[in-house]
Each structure stands twice: as structure tokens, then as C-alpha cells.
Amino acid sequence: MTLLAENKVTIVTGGARGIGRATSLLFAKEGSKVVVSDILESEGMETVQMIQNAGGEAQFISCDTASEEDVALMVERTISVYGRVDNLVNNAGVEHISTIIDMERSDFDRLSSINLRGVWLCMKYVIKAMLKHGNKGSIVNMSSLAGNVGYAGLGAYVMSKHGVNGLTKVAAIEHSADGIRTNSICPGCIQTPMIDNLAAAMGNPEAKEQLAAMHPIGRLGTADEIAEAIVWVCSERASFVTGSIFTVDGGWVAQ
Ligand SMILES: NC(=O)c1ccc[n+]([C@@H]2O[C@H](COP(=O)([O-])OP(=O)(O)OC[C@H]3O[C@@H](n4cnc5c(N)ncnc54)[C@H](O)[C@@H]3O)[C@@H](O)[C@H]2O)c1
């Protein structure tokens, strides 16, 4: 028996790799049809292929979440292919390393356009579709330990993830009574291409070990561990859970 009810449809943004890929695979394994959405077409198609090879159902839809036109089309295509959308995993995101005084406006704007505007746009179009088709739903916004605490050199990223948690709370207040639950997941450092880039930018061969040691659990997390939390939040087992900011961070913010 699968964790999710039959015939559910889940959109995962940033589903081409990392946490988004692991999440897409787990949703499919737990019985959902999956729309894998990303700007990386070949890696996104690879995620779809992995799902299909395991006997699941998935489609790739190219979408830059910073673009309102792309997001509107992605949701429209999901409805035209599957007739509904039940879950949105608002996962696409980027990092940028710079102190507040050294940060360029173009980097700040680019990061905000994906990590904040993109999250809002996806919620806007998916919630409208859920309301129009009269189905209940679940939205998971991908935040971070950086949505709960600051981290030097990650000002724009920290700002965006705190903002994501704010959007989560407001969406939960505005739409829980419609049957649409919204929650944030705040991972610690997870072994994905993003953490490889971050460690490389720290310019220190020990960077990944140092990041791992900052978690009380003593290691980095895996994308699969984050996917487990996301799928649970979207399942009926979490039917009273909305407006929550979940830490899945190996104990980072407990310190
Ligand atoms: N890896 C970590 O340690 C960590 C920790 C906390 C939170 N997160 C968050 O989890 C999410 C996924 O991170 P990850 O580690 O898997 O990163 P990743 O870089 O491995 O994957 C991110 C995916 O998002 C896609 N993407 C980027 N910009 C996009 C856009 N404009 N439109 C559509 N897709 C876009 C990328 O192409 C990529 O496939 C991000 O929101 C990230 O901030 C990651």
C-alpha cells in the first residue's frame, strides 16, 4: 500500500536533480503522478525516465519559476495533461555567497526572483487551479535552516528563506479552510550539487567536513531524508498540519 491516495498529481519545481529529484522519485513510488519541472531539460527528462523505469507516471515541463508566463503555462499544461493538481513542492532555488556590503544588486535581484518571487508565483497559480477544480491540496515550500537563523555570507539567501516561511504562514491562514494546507521544510546541509557549489566557493578543501561537523548529528543530510518529510507532509497522515515550519536539519537550529 502506498502512502498517498490514488490518482494524486504532484508538481515538483527544480525536479531535475538534488532534493527535487529525490522528492519526485519518492512521490512516484508512493503512488502520485509527477510533473517534474525545471530549467535543466536533459536532467529533468532523466528524472522522468527514472520514474518511468520504476513503473511510475511522470512528465517533464520546462519552467523558469522566476517567469510568470512560464509558471502560468506550467500549471495550465499540468491541468491539460492530468486534469488536476493535488500537491506542489516549491523546491527550485539558488544560493549566492556574498557579504551584505559586497553583494551586487543584480545578484540580489536574481536570487530574489527565483527563491521568493518564484515561490509566490507557483503558489498563486497552483492555488487558483486547486480552487477552480475544487480539490483539496498540499503545498510544501522549500525553506532552509537559513529560514530560521542567519549565516554570514549568505544574506540574500537567508532573506529569501525567511521570506518563504512568511509566505507559508500567510498561505496557510488564507487557504487552510479551503482544504489547501501549506507548510515549509527547513533542511540542514544536504549532500546535493548546491552544497558542492557552496563548499567549493568557501575555497577550503575541508569545507564539507566543516559544514557536516556543524550539525549536532555529525553529518550532512541526504536528499532522500528530505523527500521523506515532504511526502509525509503531503499525505493524509498529516491532515491537521498546516502553517508549520519544519526543521529537518540534524539538530542545527537546536543549538
Ligand atoms: N542542499 C542543501 O544543503 C539545502 C539546504 C537547505 C535548503 N535547500 C533548498 O532546497 C532546494 C533544492 O536544493 P538542492 O540542494 O537540491 O539544489 P540543486 O542546486 O542541486 O537543485 C536545484 C534545482 O533547482 C533548479 N532551478 C534553479 N533555478 C531555477 C528556476 N529559476 N526555475 C526552475 N528551476 C530552477 C536547478 O536547475 C536544480 O535542478 C532549494 O530551494 C535550496 O535552497 C538546500
mmCIF file of C-alpha atoms and ligand atoms in Angstrom:
data_model
loop_
_atom_site.group_PDB
_atom_site.id
_atom_site.type_symbol
_atom_site.label_atom_id
_atom_site.label_comp_id
_atom_site.label_asym_id
_atom_site.label_seq_id
_atom_site.Cartn_x
_atom_site.Cartn_y
_atom_site.Cartn_z
ATOM 1 C CA MET A 1 0.000 0.000 0.000
ATOM 2 C CA THR A 2 1.286 3.463 -0.906
ATOM 3 C CA LEU A 3 1.398 6.466 1.440
ATOM 4 C CA LEU A 4 -0.569 8.718 -0.931
ATOM 5 C CA ALA A 5 -4.161 8.253 -2.080
ATOM 6 C CA GLU A 6 -4.709 7.102 -5.671
ATOM 7 C CA ASN A 7 -4.644 9.428 -8.682
ATOM 8 C CA LYS A 8 -2.874 12.325 -6.989
ATOM 9 C CA VAL A 9 -0.868 14.732 -9.141
ATOM 10 C CA THR A 10 2.235 16.438 -7.758
ATOM 11 C CA ILE A 11 4.285 19.266 -9.265
ATOM 12 C CA VAL A 12 7.928 19.379 -8.158
ATOM 13 C CA THR A 13 9.823 22.505 -9.233
ATOM 14 C CA GLY A 14 13.584 22.095 -9.522
ATOM 15 C CA GLY A 15 12.946 18.366 -10.027
ATOM 16 C CA ALA A 16 15.957 17.773 -12.295
ATOM 17 C CA ARG A 17 18.456 16.976 -9.561
ATOM 18 C CA GLY A 18 19.231 17.079 -5.841
ATOM 19 C CA ILE A 19 16.345 17.264 -3.371
ATOM 20 C CA GLY A 20 13.833 17.836 -6.197
ATOM 21 C CA ARG A 21 14.835 14.635 -7.985
ATOM 22 C CA ALA A 22 14.728 12.536 -4.794
ATOM 23 C CA THR A 23 11.325 14.050 -3.966
ATOM 24 C CA SER A 24 9.951 13.358 -7.466
ATOM 25 C CA LEU A 25 11.089 9.721 -7.231
ATOM 26 C CA LEU A 26 9.523 9.223 -3.797
ATOM 27 C CA PHE A 27 6.180 10.812 -4.791
ATOM 28 C CA ALA A 28 6.052 8.440 -7.773
ATOM 29 C CA LYS A 29 6.966 5.451 -5.576
ATOM 30 C CA GLU A 30 4.188 6.423 -3.154
ATOM 31 C CA GLY A 31 1.637 6.422 -5.973
ATOM 32 C CA SER A 32 1.472 10.012 -7.281
ATOM 33 C CA LYS A 33 1.742 11.138 -10.889
ATOM 34 C CA VAL A 34 4.584 13.651 -11.005
ATOM 35 C CA VAL A 35 5.221 16.770 -13.051
ATOM 36 C CA VAL A 36 8.977 17.255 -12.963
ATOM 37 C CA SER A 37 9.625 20.905 -13.686
ATOM 38 C CA ASP A 38 12.977 22.657 -14.134
ATOM 39 C CA ILE A 39 15.112 24.825 -16.394
ATOM 40 C CA LEU A 40 17.505 21.866 -16.887
ATOM 41 C CA GLU A 41 15.761 19.859 -19.612
ATOM 42 C CA SER A 42 18.054 16.847 -20.029
ATOM 43 C CA GLU A 43 18.443 16.242 -16.272
ATOM 44 C CA GLY A 44 14.671 16.767 -15.854
ATOM 45 C CA MET A 45 13.970 14.192 -18.574
ATOM 46 C CA GLU A 46 16.388 11.857 -16.777
ATOM 47 C CA THR A 47 14.315 12.152 -13.571
ATOM 48 C CA VAL A 48 11.196 11.322 -15.604
ATOM 49 C CA GLN A 49 12.948 8.323 -17.149
ATOM 50 C CA MET A 50 13.983 7.071 -13.695
ATOM 51 C CA ILE A 51 10.344 7.288 -12.548
ATOM 52 C CA GLN A 52 9.075 5.517 -15.668
ATOM 53 C CA ASN A 53 11.741 2.785 -15.355
ATOM 54 C CA ALA A 54 10.429 2.114 -11.840
ATOM 55 C CA GLY A 55 6.868 1.800 -13.205
ATOM 56 C CA GLY A 56 5.661 5.303 -12.276
ATOM 57 C CA GLU A 57 3.966 8.081 -14.237
ATOM 58 C CA ALA A 58 5.700 11.417 -14.868
ATOM 59 C CA GLN A 59 6.022 14.257 -17.362
ATOM 60 C CA PHE A 60 8.703 16.895 -17.741
ATOM 61 C CA ILE A 61 7.549 20.501 -18.124
ATOM 62 C CA SER A 62 10.217 23.130 -18.664
ATOM 63 C CA CYS A 63 9.658 26.181 -16.457
ATOM 64 C CA ASP A 64 11.739 29.036 -15.111
ATOM 65 C CA THR A 65 9.925 29.758 -11.847
ATOM 66 C CA ALA A 66 11.080 33.387 -11.948
ATOM 67 C CA SER A 67 8.906 33.908 -15.048
ATOM 68 C CA GLU A 68 5.172 34.450 -14.513
ATOM 69 C CA GLU A 69 4.472 33.365 -18.091
ATOM 70 C CA ASP A 70 6.371 30.075 -17.600
ATOM 71 C CA VAL A 71 4.654 29.333 -14.279
ATOM 72 C CA ALA A 72 1.175 30.046 -15.684
ATOM 73 C CA LEU A 73 1.884 27.763 -18.686
ATOM 74 C CA MET A 74 3.357 25.015 -16.493
ATOM 75 C CA VAL A 75 0.209 24.891 -14.339
ATOM 76 C CA GLU A 76 -2.045 25.093 -17.425
ATOM 77 C CA ARG A 77 -0.188 22.186 -19.063
ATOM 78 C CA THR A 78 -0.388 20.124 -15.859
ATOM 79 C CA ILE A 79 -4.159 20.575 -15.836
ATOM 80 C CA SER A 80 -4.459 19.777 -19.539
ATOM 81 C CA VAL A 81 -2.401 16.562 -19.138
ATOM 82 C CA TYR A 82 -3.691 15.293 -15.780
ATOM 83 C CA GLY A 83 -6.871 17.316 -15.146
ATOM 84 C CA ARG A 84 -5.872 18.334 -11.612
ATOM 85 C CA VAL A 85 -3.044 19.228 -9.251
ATOM 86 C CA ASP A 86 -3.018 17.981 -5.646
ATOM 87 C CA ASN A 87 0.467 18.793 -4.360
ATOM 88 C CA LEU A 88 3.031 21.469 -5.111
ATOM 89 C CA VAL A 89 6.625 21.096 -3.946
ATOM 90 C CA ASN A 90 8.022 24.598 -4.356
ATOM 91 C CA ASN A 91 11.626 23.415 -4.393
ATOM 92 C CA ALA A 92 13.504 25.345 -7.118
ATOM 93 C CA GLY A 93 16.108 27.577 -5.538
ATOM 94 C CA VAL A 94 19.605 29.001 -5.883
ATOM 95 C CA GLU A 95 22.297 30.141 -3.492
ATOM 96 C CA HIS A 96 24.638 33.121 -3.689
ATOM 97 C CA ILE A 97 27.613 33.778 -1.483
ATOM 98 C CA SER A 98 28.404 37.372 -0.656
ATOM 99 C CA THR A 99 28.532 39.623 2.372
ATOM 100 C CA ILE A 100 25.921 42.374 2.556
ATOM 101 C CA ILE A 101 28.400 45.119 1.679
ATOM 102 C CA ASP A 102 29.966 43.230 -1.252
ATOM 103 C CA MET A 103 26.741 41.952 -2.791
ATOM 104 C CA GLU A 104 25.832 43.239 -6.272
ATOM 105 C CA ARG A 105 22.269 44.373 -6.850
ATOM 106 C CA SER A 106 21.972 42.059 -9.892
ATOM 107 C CA ASP A 107 22.838 39.003 -7.742
ATOM 108 C CA PHE A 108 20.391 40.077 -5.025
ATOM 109 C CA ASP A 109 17.616 40.574 -7.626
ATOM 110 C CA ARG A 110 18.301 37.289 -9.410
ATOM 111 C CA LEU A 111 18.228 35.268 -6.195
ATOM 112 C CA SER A 112 15.051 37.025 -5.011
ATOM 113 C CA SER A 113 13.354 36.438 -8.372
ATOM 114 C CA ILE A 114 13.784 32.654 -8.015
ATOM 115 C CA ASN A 115 13.749 31.977 -4.262
ATOM 116 C CA LEU A 116 10.953 34.409 -3.371
ATOM 117 C CA ARG A 117 9.012 35.592 -6.434
ATOM 118 C CA GLY A 118 9.166 32.086 -7.939
ATOM 119 C CA VAL A 119 7.763 30.510 -4.779
ATOM 120 C CA TRP A 120 4.940 33.069 -4.660
ATOM 121 C CA LEU A 121 4.130 32.694 -8.397
ATOM 122 C CA CYS A 122 3.919 28.897 -8.159
ATOM 123 C CA MET A 123 1.650 29.160 -5.105
ATOM 124 C CA LYS A 124 -0.548 31.747 -6.835
ATOM 125 C CA TYR A 125 -1.187 29.686 -9.985
ATOM 126 C CA VAL A 126 -1.430 26.308 -8.249
ATOM 127 C CA ILE A 127 -3.817 27.551 -5.547
ATOM 128 C CA LYS A 128 -6.022 29.150 -8.237
ATOM 129 C CA ALA A 129 -6.085 25.829 -10.118
ATOM 130 C CA MET A 130 -6.880 23.890 -6.932
ATOM 131 C CA LEU A 131 -9.752 26.279 -6.114
ATOM 132 C CA LYS A 132 -11.088 26.149 -9.687
ATOM 133 C CA HIS A 133 -11.066 22.346 -9.785
ATOM 134 C CA GLY A 134 -12.479 22.074 -6.276
ATOM 135 C CA ASN A 135 -9.794 19.728 -4.999
ATOM 136 C CA LYS A 136 -8.029 19.830 -1.668
ATOM 137 C CA GLY A 137 -4.273 20.060 -1.740
ATOM 138 C CA SER A 138 -0.938 20.421 -0.051
ATOM 139 C CA ILE A 139 1.885 22.857 -0.723
ATOM 140 C CA VAL A 140 5.397 22.406 0.603
ATOM 141 C CA ASN A 141 7.692 25.400 0.313
ATOM 142 C CA MET A 142 11.382 24.607 0.449
ATOM 143 C CA SER A 143 12.988 26.788 3.045
ATOM 144 C CA SER A 144 16.259 26.054 4.859
ATOM 145 C CA LEU A 145 17.995 26.243 8.202
ATOM 146 C CA ALA A 146 18.719 29.695 6.733
ATOM 147 C CA GLY A 147 14.984 30.384 7.077
ATOM 148 C CA ASN A 148 15.361 30.127 10.848
ATOM 149 C CA VAL A 149 18.785 31.621 11.609
ATOM 150 C CA GLY A 150 21.351 33.864 9.928
ATOM 151 C CA TYR A 151 24.611 32.744 8.300
ATOM 152 C CA ALA A 152 27.423 35.170 7.420
ATOM 153 C CA GLY A 153 27.991 35.479 3.669
ATOM 154 C CA LEU A 154 24.510 34.239 2.732
ATOM 155 C CA GLY A 155 22.496 37.438 3.245
ATOM 156 C CA ALA A 156 20.267 37.244 0.166
ATOM 157 C CA TYR A 157 19.690 33.505 0.657
ATOM 158 C CA VAL A 158 18.856 33.928 4.354
ATOM 159 C CA MET A 159 16.487 36.794 3.489
ATOM 160 C CA SER A 160 14.757 34.675 0.839
ATOM 161 C CA LYS A 161 14.266 31.637 3.086
ATOM 162 C CA HIS A 162 12.896 33.747 5.965
ATOM 163 C CA GLY A 163 10.545 35.230 3.346
ATOM 164 C CA VAL A 164 9.479 31.761 2.197
ATOM 165 C CA ASN A 165 8.472 30.929 5.773
ATOM 166 C CA GLY A 166 6.399 34.119 5.890
ATOM 167 C CA LEU A 167 4.617 33.207 2.649
ATOM 168 C CA THR A 168 3.937 29.725 4.042
ATOM 169 C CA LYS A 169 2.238 31.138 7.132
ATOM 170 C CA VAL A 170 0.068 33.559 5.125
ATOM 171 C CA ALA A 171 -0.959 30.921 2.550
ATOM 172 C CA ALA A 172 -1.932 28.599 5.422
ATOM 173 C CA ILE A 173 -4.055 31.317 7.021
ATOM 174 C CA GLU A 174 -5.691 32.286 3.710
ATOM 175 C CA HIS A 175 -6.403 28.789 2.330
ATOM 176 C CA SER A 176 -6.446 26.081 5.007
ATOM 177 C CA ALA A 177 -10.224 26.463 5.254
ATOM 178 C CA ASP A 178 -10.378 25.673 1.511
ATOM 179 C CA GLY A 179 -8.636 22.364 2.248
ATOM 180 C CA ILE A 180 -5.253 23.570 0.990
ATOM 181 C CA ARG A 181 -2.520 23.000 3.603
ATOM 182 C CA THR A 182 0.781 24.884 3.276
ATOM 183 C CA ASN A 183 3.976 24.092 5.179
ATOM 184 C CA SER A 184 7.715 24.810 4.988
ATOM 185 C CA ILE A 185 10.530 22.282 5.230
ATOM 186 C CA CYS A 186 13.841 23.671 6.528
ATOM 187 C CA PRO A 187 16.682 21.277 5.692
ATOM 188 C CA GLY A 188 20.153 21.412 7.169
ATOM 189 C CA CYS A 189 23.078 20.987 4.748
ATOM 190 C CA ILE A 190 22.154 18.235 2.305
ATOM 191 C CA GLN A 191 24.533 16.387 0.002
ATOM 192 C CA THR A 192 23.468 17.824 -3.392
ATOM 193 C CA PRO A 193 25.119 19.848 -6.196
ATOM 194 C CA MET A 194 24.122 23.018 -4.272
ATOM 195 C CA ILE A 195 26.193 22.070 -1.229
ATOM 196 C CA ASP A 196 29.094 21.055 -3.519
ATOM 197 C CA ASN A 197 28.987 24.571 -5.041
ATOM 198 C CA LEU A 198 28.788 26.186 -1.606
ATOM 199 C CA ALA A 199 31.727 24.144 -0.310
ATOM 200 C CA ALA A 200 33.776 24.958 -3.447
ATOM 201 C CA ALA A 201 33.046 28.678 -3.036
ATOM 202 C CA MET A 202 34.276 28.517 0.576
ATOM 203 C CA GLY A 203 37.660 27.810 -1.073
ATOM 204 C CA ASN A 204 38.755 25.310 1.528
ATOM 205 C CA PRO A 205 39.209 21.569 0.876
ATOM 206 C CA GLU A 206 37.841 20.769 4.350
ATOM 207 C CA ALA A 207 34.678 22.873 3.814
ATOM 208 C CA LYS A 208 32.236 19.981 3.507
ATOM 209 C CA GLU A 209 33.604 18.245 6.605
ATOM 210 C CA GLN A 210 33.388 21.542 8.491
ATOM 211 C CA LEU A 211 29.759 22.023 7.432
ATOM 212 C CA ALA A 212 28.971 18.442 8.442
ATOM 213 C CA ALA A 213 30.511 18.989 11.872
ATOM 214 C CA MET A 214 28.241 21.993 12.467
ATOM 215 C CA HIS A 215 25.243 19.640 12.696
ATOM 216 C CA PRO A 216 24.811 18.005 16.126
ATOM 217 C CA ILE A 217 24.076 14.755 14.295
ATOM 218 C CA GLY A 218 27.630 14.981 12.899
ATOM 219 C CA ARG A 219 26.994 14.603 9.168
ATOM 220 C CA LEU A 220 25.291 16.110 6.117
ATOM 221 C CA GLY A 221 21.753 15.005 5.339
ATOM 222 C CA THR A 222 20.677 13.143 2.213
ATOM 223 C CA ALA A 223 18.130 14.268 -0.376
ATOM 224 C CA ASP A 224 16.121 11.117 0.419
ATOM 225 C CA GLU A 225 15.781 12.173 4.078
ATOM 226 C CA ILE A 226 14.239 15.488 2.983
ATOM 227 C CA ALA A 227 11.974 13.772 0.449
ATOM 228 C CA GLU A 228 10.566 11.544 3.234
ATOM 229 C CA ALA A 229 9.496 14.596 5.255
ATOM 230 C CA ILE A 230 7.933 16.289 2.211
ATOM 231 C CA VAL A 231 5.896 13.268 1.148
ATOM 232 C CA TRP A 232 4.651 12.750 4.715
ATOM 233 C CA VAL A 233 3.520 16.388 4.932
ATOM 234 C CA CYS A 234 1.561 15.916 1.686
ATOM 235 C CA SER A 235 -0.055 12.663 2.842
ATOM 236 C CA GLU A 236 -3.360 12.289 4.667
ATOM 237 C CA ARG A 237 -1.347 11.284 7.744
ATOM 238 C CA ALA A 238 -0.532 14.989 8.113
ATOM 239 C CA SER A 239 -4.151 16.118 7.630
ATOM 240 C CA PHE A 240 -4.098 18.593 10.589
ATOM 241 C CA VAL A 241 -0.662 20.023 9.723
ATOM 242 C CA THR A 242 -0.693 23.476 8.150
ATOM 243 C CA GLY A 243 1.278 26.702 8.583
ATOM 244 C CA SER A 244 4.171 24.737 10.122
ATOM 245 C CA ILE A 245 7.845 25.417 9.686
ATOM 246 C CA PHE A 246 9.545 22.004 9.949
ATOM 247 C CA THR A 247 13.232 21.711 10.722
ATOM 248 C CA VAL A 248 14.827 18.607 9.179
ATOM 249 C CA ASP A 249 18.349 19.728 9.908
ATOM 250 C CA GLY A 250 20.293 17.224 12.005
ATOM 251 C CA GLY A 251 19.806 19.484 15.028
ATOM 252 C CA TRP A 252 21.368 22.682 13.573
ATOM 253 C CA VAL A 253 18.862 25.215 14.936
ATOM 254 C CA ALA A 254 18.550 23.427 18.273
ATOM 255 C CA GLN A 255 21.979 24.831 19.155
HETATM 256 N N1 LIG B 1 21.367 21.333 -0.391
HETATM 257 C C1 LIG B 1 21.178 21.936 0.759
HETATM 258 O O1 LIG B 1 22.035 21.875 1.674
HETATM 259 C C2 LIG B 1 19.925 22.714 1.033
HETATM 260 C C3 LIG B 1 19.683 23.101 2.346
HETATM 261 C C4 LIG B 1 18.536 23.810 2.647
HETATM 262 C C5 LIG B 1 17.641 24.131 1.636
HETATM 263 N N2 LIG B 1 17.903 23.761 0.355
HETATM 264 C C6 LIG B 1 16.928 24.159 -0.650
HETATM 265 O O2 LIG B 1 16.416 23.017 -1.308
HETATM 266 C C7 LIG B 1 16.073 23.326 -2.648
HETATM 267 C C8 LIG B 1 16.761 22.349 -3.575
HETATM 268 O O3 LIG B 1 18.160 22.446 -3.356
HETATM 269 P P1 LIG B 1 19.219 21.385 -3.891
HETATM 270 O O4 LIG B 1 20.247 21.283 -2.839
HETATM 271 O O5 LIG B 1 18.550 20.185 -4.411
HETATM 272 O O6 LIG B 1 19.841 22.286 -5.064
HETATM 273 P P2 LIG B 1 20.349 21.903 -6.513
HETATM 274 O O7 LIG B 1 21.095 23.089 -6.990
HETATM 275 O O8 LIG B 1 21.010 20.591 -6.506
HETATM 276 O O9 LIG B 1 18.972 21.780 -7.318
HETATM 277 C C9 LIG B 1 18.145 22.905 -7.516
HETATM 278 C C10 LIG B 1 17.302 22.678 -8.746
HETATM 279 O O10 LIG B 1 16.537 23.870 -8.947
HETATM 280 C C11 LIG B 1 16.602 24.204 -10.326
HETATM 281 N N3 LIG B 1 16.396 25.634 -10.537
HETATM 282 C C12 LIG B 1 17.215 26.658 -10.221
HETATM 283 N N4 LIG B 1 16.690 27.823 -10.631
HETATM 284 C C13 LIG B 1 15.503 27.520 -11.220
HETATM 285 C C14 LIG B 1 14.488 28.292 -11.838
HETATM 286 N N5 LIG B 1 14.596 29.627 -11.968
HETATM 287 N N6 LIG B 1 13.390 27.663 -12.318
HETATM 288 C C15 LIG B 1 13.274 26.314 -12.221
HETATM 289 N N7 LIG B 1 14.210 25.536 -11.663
HETATM 290 C C16 LIG B 1 15.305 26.133 -11.170
HETATM 291 C C17 LIG B 1 18.005 23.786 -10.737
HETATM 292 O O11 LIG B 1 18.116 23.678 -12.152
HETATM 293 C C18 LIG B 1 18.166 22.478 -10.000
HETATM 294 O O12 LIG B 1 17.665 21.389 -10.742
HETATM 295 C C19 LIG B 1 16.491 24.788 -2.854
HETATM 296 O O13 LIG B 1 15.372 25.623 -2.691
HETATM 297 C C20 LIG B 1 17.501 25.016 -1.745
HETATM 298 O O14 LIG B 1 17.583 26.370 -1.396
HETATM 299 C C21 LIG B 1 19.025 23.057 0.028
#
